[in-house]
Amino acid sequence: MDTHPPWSYCRTTLTRPYSQCALSKRFTSLESWMVTLAEVAQHAGVSASTVSYVLSGKRSISATTRHRVEQSIRELGYHPNAGARALASSRSNIIALMIPLRTDMYVPVMMEIAIAVATTARTHGYDVLLLTGEEGPDAVRRVTGSGLADAMILMDVELDDERLPLLRDTDQPSVLIGLPADTSGLTCVDLDFRATGALCVEHLAMLGHRDIAVIGEAPAVYERHTGFAERTLDGLRSRAQELGARLLHRPCEGGYDAMAVTLARIFDERPGTTGFVVQNESAVEPLLALLRQQGRAVPEDVSVVAICPDQVAVQASVRLTSVSIPAQEMGRHAVEHLVAKLDGRGEDEVVLIAPELTVRTSSGPAAS
Amino acid sequence: MDTHPPWSYCRTTLTRPYSQCALSKRFTSLESWMVTLAEVAQHAGVSASTVSYVLSGKRSISATTRHRVEQSIRELGYHPNAGARALASSRSNIIALMIPLRTDMYVPVMMEIAIAVATTARTHGYDVLLLTGEEGPDAVRRVTGSGLADAMILMDVELDDERLPLLRDTDQPSVLIGLPADTSGLTCVDLDFRATGALCVEHLAMLGHRDIAVIGEAPAVYERHTGFAERTLDGLRSRAQELGARLLHRPCEGGYDAMAVTLARIFDERPGTTGFVVQNESAVEPLLALLRQQGRAVPEDVSVVAICPDQVAVQASVRLTSVSIPAQEMGRHAVEHLVAKLDGRGEDEVVLIAPELTVRTSSGPAAS
DNA sequence: ATAGGTTGTCGAAGCGCTTCGACAGCGATT
DNA sequence: AATCGCTGTCGAAGCGCTTCGACAACCTAT
């Protein structure tokens, strides 16, 4: 052990009454050495505020000074301390992302959104805090109350979500991915599921299909009043009516066994069914397998349209005609809206992304 | 507009030279009112430090005082300011989680790990910061340098990962999910993929299968030197040799078309193949469909063992015999190790979770 | 009664940063 | 030559919290 008095370790001549012990602590403790603004300032021979202004660009700084400071920052490997910055500026530069706990649906989509949110946030200088739905409304309180995050993004919003009043109350910007019943005072981003439903029916109807079955999400999803499922159904039904097609909607858990039961019931009730719309990813492959097994060829005998990420549509055993879920776009849009709001731009708005149907090889003209 | 002088808005009698304008600002700005420690202290009639000690429990406080303070906290809806706390204590109470950018493998597993990490972290009072691999090693520097997080968890670690030297250098605790080539000075958690491979072969060999085909991950995964793929293969091969089984390993992109090609080649080369080990989730269902299509019954003619999450194994068109990937356990373990380290307990260690094989209906005795 | 040890509370300093007002220095304007 | 406005820089205060040392008040052994 070293017996030098602690102050002999001082690297700087700054007067820091407390920090002499702090300094010596740094060499023995587990904390790695942190370079501070003041040290950069000293190294560059300027004041701390100057360094701060170089960093933030909030005041003009001469080119020479700026370069000197930047040089020092690089040499010392300086990184501003996040806590101090947050305290002084009351901005954490963090966006909270609240994802649902359950993994019963849309896992790849959620992941894609999360990744899009994280990468987009970084390009704007923000980090992302991951919250699970578990805490419920308390998480909203905690985050807004503690200044942990500057803004939040909520996924898997239910029609009458209990977190909404809190969001309306706070002045912290937020974006919902999904569409609640009452959107007043809120910003939402979602696929236009109503138009999606309409588009699917339209595609099948135009191909001459009159009896169309809809394989929906698991019953739990409808019970939970997740808006998108109901809106899709709404779009499907109204367009079907307009076009004179008969629609049969059946929720389905997904998986092979559940799909088998559901499919049997469908053909039982409507033997002439030739068109399928599938909204549940985990029912897609089982459906195709079962149809094949029953000797119904896709797309010769029956047509299938899926609502799913492109990756699923392409990797399936039949390349699926599908409306894709624009996960990346939603994530990116949500972040960009928040950043705009944090910069004082941007208004509350509801953005419904127009669906796009890609025709692949799972749909074709109805046999006549 | 109100014309009262700003100080008439003062809710408290604290002497806060600056805060009079701060106070008036609060009523006009977008920031929602934030309750501070000092206000709680005043409301409870104690000093700020007392409130702090009530919160942290680091000094004994009389029951009466504690209750009074807790009451005030509740009444005022106080939440400690995260930035201030981080600054003063040099602890952010945040754990960084670095997830891979690519979505070419294991998406559900990653999601499950992320959720397990987030919920476990919360039970220990930590929040989770989501980083994507995009930034690469810089993210490590940024996070450790800025004190944004107290610790980090890295997923998708490659055998010779460029982030590792940085982790060894820093004194910030970290856990890898995955196993690099050199684990010295690091803590890692992973499924014992070597044992997993061995277990799969063993199961098939015991059932009498002599010709076993392995449907591996996409070629890119092997090229990237992700440890788990190679370790699995290693386990498969050595156990196969011990038990005198013939092994044929073929990487596979996943999806129906790629699987069809791969399968054709396998039967071409080893027509007598009766056992399959599948490591690529997105190849599972295509494989089953193709086998069915070729008139090979599972498990009567061929047996299939998968390495995948239980959910996939159960939802497949045949209930799959499988070794499950303990995503939750890994996530939970990683967090708990970090928390232990942050509390001054805990050592570097490599934890390999023992694989468990669940027999379902996709495997049975080889036809003789 | 006194010394010694607890226990519970307070005051003050400081964490590293941002930001405001002050002002020196300078060229441009009268 | 005196004045005005810039531009670039600095000093100081404060963000809300933690933590350390100080110290009353009490309790126990002498």
PDB file of N, CA and C in Angstrom, chain A residues 91-144:
ATOM      1  N   ARG A  91     -33.368  18.176 -18.472  1.00  0.00           N
ATOM      2  CA  ARG A  91     -33.595  17.363 -19.676  1.00  0.00           C
ATOM      3  C   ARG A  91     -32.732  16.124 -19.554  1.00  0.00           C
ATOM      4  N   SER A  92     -33.346  14.968 -19.627  1.00  0.00           N
ATOM      5  CA  SER A  92     -32.554  13.750 -19.457  1.00  0.00           C
ATOM      6  C   SER A  92     -32.062  13.191 -20.780  1.00  0.00           C
ATOM      7  N   ASN A  93     -32.646  13.685 -21.866  1.00  0.00           N
ATOM      8  CA  ASN A  93     -32.332  13.123 -23.176  1.00  0.00           C
ATOM      9  C   ASN A  93     -32.624  11.635 -23.247  1.00  0.00           C
ATOM     10  N   ILE A  94     -33.679  11.270 -22.589  1.00  0.00           N
ATOM     11  CA  ILE A  94     -34.105   9.878 -22.610  1.00  0.00           C
ATOM     12  C   ILE A  94     -35.586   9.822 -22.985  1.00  0.00           C
ATOM     13  N   ILE A  95     -35.908   8.882 -23.828  1.00  0.00           N
ATOM     14  CA  ILE A  95     -37.295   8.629 -24.187  1.00  0.00           C
ATOM     15  C   ILE A  95     -37.686   7.274 -23.612  1.00  0.00           C
ATOM     16  N   ALA A  96     -38.784   7.229 -22.908  1.00  0.00           N
ATOM     17  CA  ALA A  96     -39.233   5.962 -22.334  1.00  0.00           C
ATOM     18  C   ALA A  96     -40.094   5.223 -23.347  1.00  0.00           C
ATOM     19  N   LEU A  97     -39.870   3.936 -23.439  1.00  0.00           N
ATOM     20  CA  LEU A  97     -40.674   3.098 -24.330  1.00  0.00           C
ATOM     21  C   LEU A  97     -41.339   2.018 -23.502  1.00  0.00           C
ATOM     22  N   MET A  98     -42.660   2.029 -23.495  1.00  0.00           N
ATOM     23  CA  MET A  98     -43.378   1.073 -22.664  1.00  0.00           C
ATOM     24  C   MET A  98     -43.895  -0.049 -23.540  1.00  0.00           C
ATOM     25  N   ILE A  99     -43.358  -1.229 -23.359  1.00  0.00           N
ATOM     26  CA  ILE A  99     -43.784  -2.351 -24.188  1.00  0.00           C
ATOM     27  C   ILE A  99     -44.684  -3.278 -23.375  1.00  0.00           C
ATOM     28  N   PRO A 100     -45.565  -3.993 -24.051  1.00  0.00           N
ATOM     29  CA  PRO A 100     -46.443  -4.893 -23.319  1.00  0.00           C
ATOM     30  C   PRO A 100     -45.648  -6.063 -22.764  1.00  0.00           C
ATOM     31  N   LEU A 101     -46.122  -6.576 -21.663  1.00  0.00           N
ATOM     32  CA  LEU A 101     -45.464  -7.712 -21.034  1.00  0.00           C
ATOM     33  C   LEU A 101     -45.729  -8.981 -21.809  1.00  0.00           C
ATOM     34  N   ARG A 102     -46.953  -9.110 -22.229  1.00  0.00           N
ATOM     35  CA  ARG A 102     -47.368 -10.370 -22.819  1.00  0.00           C
ATOM     36  C   ARG A 102     -46.656 -10.634 -24.132  1.00  0.00           C
ATOM     37  N   THR A 103     -46.449 -11.877 -24.385  1.00  0.00           N
ATOM     38  CA  THR A 103     -45.773 -12.240 -25.622  1.00  0.00           C
ATOM     39  C   THR A 103     -46.730 -13.072 -26.455  1.00  0.00           C
ATOM     40  N   ASP A 104     -48.035 -12.803 -26.303  1.00  0.00           N
ATOM     41  CA  ASP A 104     -48.998 -13.640 -27.005  1.00  0.00           C
ATOM     42  C   ASP A 104     -49.282 -13.158 -28.413  1.00  0.00           C
ATOM     43  N   MET A 105     -48.699 -12.037 -28.772  1.00  0.00           N
ATOM     44  CA  MET A 105     -48.956 -11.595 -30.135  1.00  0.00           C
ATOM     45  C   MET A 105     -47.852 -10.668 -30.607  1.00  0.00           C
ATOM     46  N   TYR A 106     -47.642 -10.695 -31.903  1.00  0.00           N
ATOM     47  CA  TYR A 106     -46.850  -9.660 -32.519  1.00  0.00           C
ATOM     48  C   TYR A 106     -45.462  -9.466 -31.969  1.00  0.00           C
ATOM     49  N   VAL A 107     -44.844 -10.517 -31.495  1.00  0.00           N
ATOM     50  CA  VAL A 107     -43.518 -10.346 -30.929  1.00  0.00           C
ATOM     51  C   VAL A 107     -42.541  -9.739 -31.923  1.00  0.00           C
ATOM     52  N   PRO A 108     -42.451 -10.269 -33.133  1.00  0.00           N
ATOM     53  CA  PRO A 108     -41.481  -9.689 -34.052  1.00  0.00           C
ATOM     54  C   PRO A 108     -41.793  -8.234 -34.360  1.00  0.00           C
ATOM     55  N   VAL A 109     -43.063  -7.921 -34.453  1.00  0.00           N
ATOM     56  CA  VAL A 109     -43.430  -6.542 -34.736  1.00  0.00           C
ATOM     57  C   VAL A 109     -42.980  -5.626 -33.593  1.00  0.00           C
ATOM     58  N   MET A 110     -43.243  -6.057 -32.385  1.00  0.00           N
ATOM     59  CA  MET A 110     -42.829  -5.246 -31.241  1.00  0.00           C
ATOM     60  C   MET A 110     -41.331  -5.020 -31.220  1.00  0.00           C
ATOM     61  N   MET A 111     -40.629  -6.100 -31.494  1.00  0.00           N
ATOM     62  CA  MET A 111     -39.173  -6.011 -31.497  1.00  0.00           C
ATOM     63  C   MET A 111     -38.709  -5.026 -32.550  1.00  0.00           C
ATOM     64  N   GLU A 112     -39.328  -5.108 -33.704  1.00  0.00           N
ATOM     65  CA  GLU A 112     -38.934  -4.227 -34.791  1.00  0.00           C
ATOM     66  C   GLU A 112     -39.204  -2.772 -34.420  1.00  0.00           C
ATOM     67  N   ILE A 113     -40.339  -2.546 -33.801  1.00  0.00           N
ATOM     68  CA  ILE A 113     -40.654  -1.192 -33.371  1.00  0.00           C
ATOM     69  C   ILE A 113     -39.624  -0.720 -32.351  1.00  0.00           C
ATOM     70  N   ALA A 114     -39.349  -1.578 -31.392  1.00  0.00           N
ATOM     71  CA  ALA A 114     -38.403  -1.200 -30.336  1.00  0.00           C
ATOM     72  C   ALA A 114     -37.051  -0.831 -30.929  1.00  0.00           C
ATOM     73  N   ILE A 115     -36.603  -1.637 -31.868  1.00  0.00           N
ATOM     74  CA  ILE A 115     -35.304  -1.357 -32.480  1.00  0.00           C
ATOM     75  C   ILE A 115     -35.353  -0.065 -33.287  1.00  0.00           C
ATOM     76  N   ALA A 116     -36.438   0.118 -34.016  1.00  0.00           N
ATOM     77  CA  ALA A 116     -36.561   1.360 -34.792  1.00  0.00           C
ATOM     78  C   ALA A 116     -36.577   2.564 -33.859  1.00  0.00           C
ATOM     79  N   VAL A 117     -37.276   2.436 -32.757  1.00  0.00           N
ATOM     80  CA  VAL A 117     -37.322   3.531 -31.786  1.00  0.00           C
ATOM     81  C   VAL A 117     -35.919   3.824 -31.258  1.00  0.00           C
ATOM     82  N   ALA A 118     -35.226   2.777 -30.887  1.00  0.00           N
ATOM     83  CA  ALA A 118     -33.895   2.972 -30.297  1.00  0.00           C
ATOM     84  C   ALA A 118     -32.935   3.625 -31.288  1.00  0.00           C
ATOM     85  N   THR A 119     -32.925   3.127 -32.509  1.00  0.00           N
ATOM     86  CA  THR A 119     -31.954   3.687 -33.452  1.00  0.00           C
ATOM     87  C   THR A 119     -32.339   5.108 -33.867  1.00  0.00           C
ATOM     88  N   THR A 120     -33.618   5.338 -34.082  1.00  0.00           N
ATOM     89  CA  THR A 120     -34.029   6.693 -34.451  1.00  0.00           C
ATOM     90  C   THR A 120     -33.726   7.665 -33.310  1.00  0.00           C
ATOM     91  N   ALA A 121     -34.007   7.236 -32.112  1.00  0.00           N
ATOM     92  CA  ALA A 121     -33.747   8.106 -30.961  1.00  0.00           C
ATOM     93  C   ALA A 121     -32.273   8.495 -30.911  1.00  0.00           C
ATOM     94  N   ARG A 122     -31.404   7.541 -31.144  1.00  0.00           N
ATOM     95  CA  ARG A 122     -29.972   7.837 -31.104  1.00  0.00           C
ATOM     96  C   ARG A 122     -29.577   8.892 -32.132  1.00  0.00           C
ATOM     97  N   THR A 123     -30.180   8.830 -33.291  1.00  0.00           N
ATOM     98  CA  THR A 123     -29.792   9.818 -34.298  1.00  0.00           C
ATOM     99  C   THR A 123     -30.192  11.225 -33.866  1.00  0.00           C
ATOM    100  N   HIS A 124     -31.083  11.319 -32.887  1.00  0.00           N
ATOM    101  CA  HIS A 124     -31.465  12.637 -32.381  1.00  0.00           C
ATOM    102  C   HIS A 124     -30.840  12.921 -31.014  1.00  0.00           C
ATOM    103  N   GLY A 125     -29.912  12.077 -30.628  1.00  0.00           N
ATOM    104  CA  GLY A 125     -29.246  12.308 -29.352  1.00  0.00           C
ATOM    105  C   GLY A 125     -30.003  11.821 -28.136  1.00  0.00           C
ATOM    106  N   TYR A 126     -30.969  10.978 -28.336  1.00  0.00           N
ATOM    107  CA  TYR A 126     -31.722  10.451 -27.197  1.00  0.00           C
ATOM    108  C   TYR A 126     -31.403   8.974 -26.967  1.00  0.00           C
ATOM    109  N   ASP A 127     -31.541   8.557 -25.727  1.00  0.00           N
ATOM    110  CA  ASP A 127     -31.470   7.139 -25.404  1.00  0.00           C
ATOM    111  C   ASP A 127     -32.870   6.653 -25.068  1.00  0.00           C
ATOM    112  N   VAL A 128     -33.008   5.345 -24.995  1.00  0.00           N
ATOM    113  CA  VAL A 128     -34.330   4.773 -24.768  1.00  0.00           C
ATOM    114  C   VAL A 128     -34.373   3.956 -23.482  1.00  0.00           C
ATOM    115  N   LEU A 129     -35.354   4.245 -22.676  1.00  0.00           N
ATOM    116  CA  LEU A 129     -35.560   3.504 -21.439  1.00  0.00           C
ATOM    117  C   LEU A 129     -36.668   2.501 -21.676  1.00  0.00           C
ATOM    118  N   LEU A 130     -36.397   1.259 -21.331  1.00  0.00           N
ATOM    119  CA  LEU A 130     -37.357   0.198 -21.615  1.00  0.00           C
ATOM    120  C   LEU A 130     -38.236  -0.084 -20.400  1.00  0.00           C
ATOM    121  N   LEU A 131     -39.513   0.159 -20.535  1.00  0.00           N
ATOM    122  CA  LEU A 131     -40.436  -0.140 -19.442  1.00  0.00           C
ATOM    123  C   LEU A 131     -41.377  -1.245 -19.890  1.00  0.00           C
ATOM    124  N   THR A 132     -41.735  -2.121 -18.986  1.00  0.00           N
ATOM    125  CA  THR A 132     -42.730  -3.126 -19.350  1.00  0.00           C
ATOM    126  C   THR A 132     -44.075  -2.681 -18.812  1.00  0.00           C
ATOM    127  N   GLY A 133     -45.120  -3.202 -19.413  1.00  0.00           N
ATOM    128  CA  GLY A 133     -46.455  -2.820 -18.988  1.00  0.00           C
ATOM    129  C   GLY A 133     -46.751  -3.198 -17.540  1.00  0.00           C
ATOM    130  N   GLU A 134     -45.955  -4.067 -17.004  1.00  0.00           N
ATOM    131  CA  GLU A 134     -46.170  -4.613 -15.665  1.00  0.00           C
ATOM    132  C   GLU A 134     -46.569  -3.580 -14.613  1.00  0.00           C
ATOM    133  N   GLU A 135     -45.797  -2.526 -14.556  1.00  0.00           N
ATOM    134  CA  GLU A 135     -46.061  -1.510 -13.541  1.00  0.00           C
ATOM    135  C   GLU A 135     -47.366  -0.760 -13.784  1.00  0.00           C
ATOM    136  N   GLY A 136     -47.823  -0.806 -15.015  1.00  0.00           N
ATOM    137  CA  GLY A 136     -49.061  -0.130 -15.354  1.00  0.00           C
ATOM    138  C   GLY A 136     -48.935   1.380 -15.235  1.00  0.00           C
ATOM    139  N   PRO A 137     -50.011   2.018 -14.821  1.00  0.00           N
ATOM    140  CA  PRO A 137     -50.035   3.472 -14.769  1.00  0.00           C
ATOM    141  C   PRO A 137     -48.955   4.038 -13.850  1.00  0.00           C
ATOM    142  N   ASP A 138     -48.547   3.271 -12.850  1.00  0.00           N
ATOM    143  CA  ASP A 138     -47.521   3.766 -11.934  1.00  0.00           C
ATOM    144  C   ASP A 138     -46.233   4.109 -12.654  1.00  0.00           C
ATOM    145  N   ALA A 139     -45.948   3.345 -13.687  1.00  0.00           N
ATOM    146  CA  ALA A 139     -44.729   3.608 -14.436  1.00  0.00           C
ATOM    147  C   ALA A 139     -44.783   5.013 -15.023  1.00  0.00           C
ATOM    148  N   VAL A 140     -45.937   5.392 -15.514  1.00  0.00           N
ATOM    149  CA  VAL A 140     -46.092   6.728 -16.083  1.00  0.00           C
ATOM    150  C   VAL A 140     -45.830   7.772 -14.999  1.00  0.00           C
ATOM    151  N   ARG A 141     -46.420   7.576 -13.861  1.00  0.00           N
ATOM    152  CA  ARG A 141     -46.209   8.509 -12.758  1.00  0.00           C
ATOM    153  C   ARG A 141     -44.748   8.597 -12.376  1.00  0.00           C
ATOM    154  N   ARG A 142     -44.151   7.439 -12.251  1.00  0.00           N
ATOM    155  CA  ARG A 142     -42.765   7.399 -11.813  1.00  0.00           C
ATOM    156  C   ARG A 142     -41.860   8.135 -12.795  1.00  0.00           C
ATOM    157  N   VAL A 143     -42.046   7.858 -14.054  1.00  0.00           N
ATOM    158  CA  VAL A 143     -41.164   8.439 -15.052  1.00  0.00           C
ATOM    159  C   VAL A 143     -41.370   9.945 -15.182  1.00  0.00           C
ATOM    160  N   THR A 144     -42.614  10.353 -15.237  1.00  0.00           N
ATOM    161  CA  THR A 144     -42.823  11.798 -15.371  1.00  0.00           C
ATOM    162  C   THR A 144     -42.433  12.502 -14.079  1.00  0.00           C
TER     163      THR A 144
END
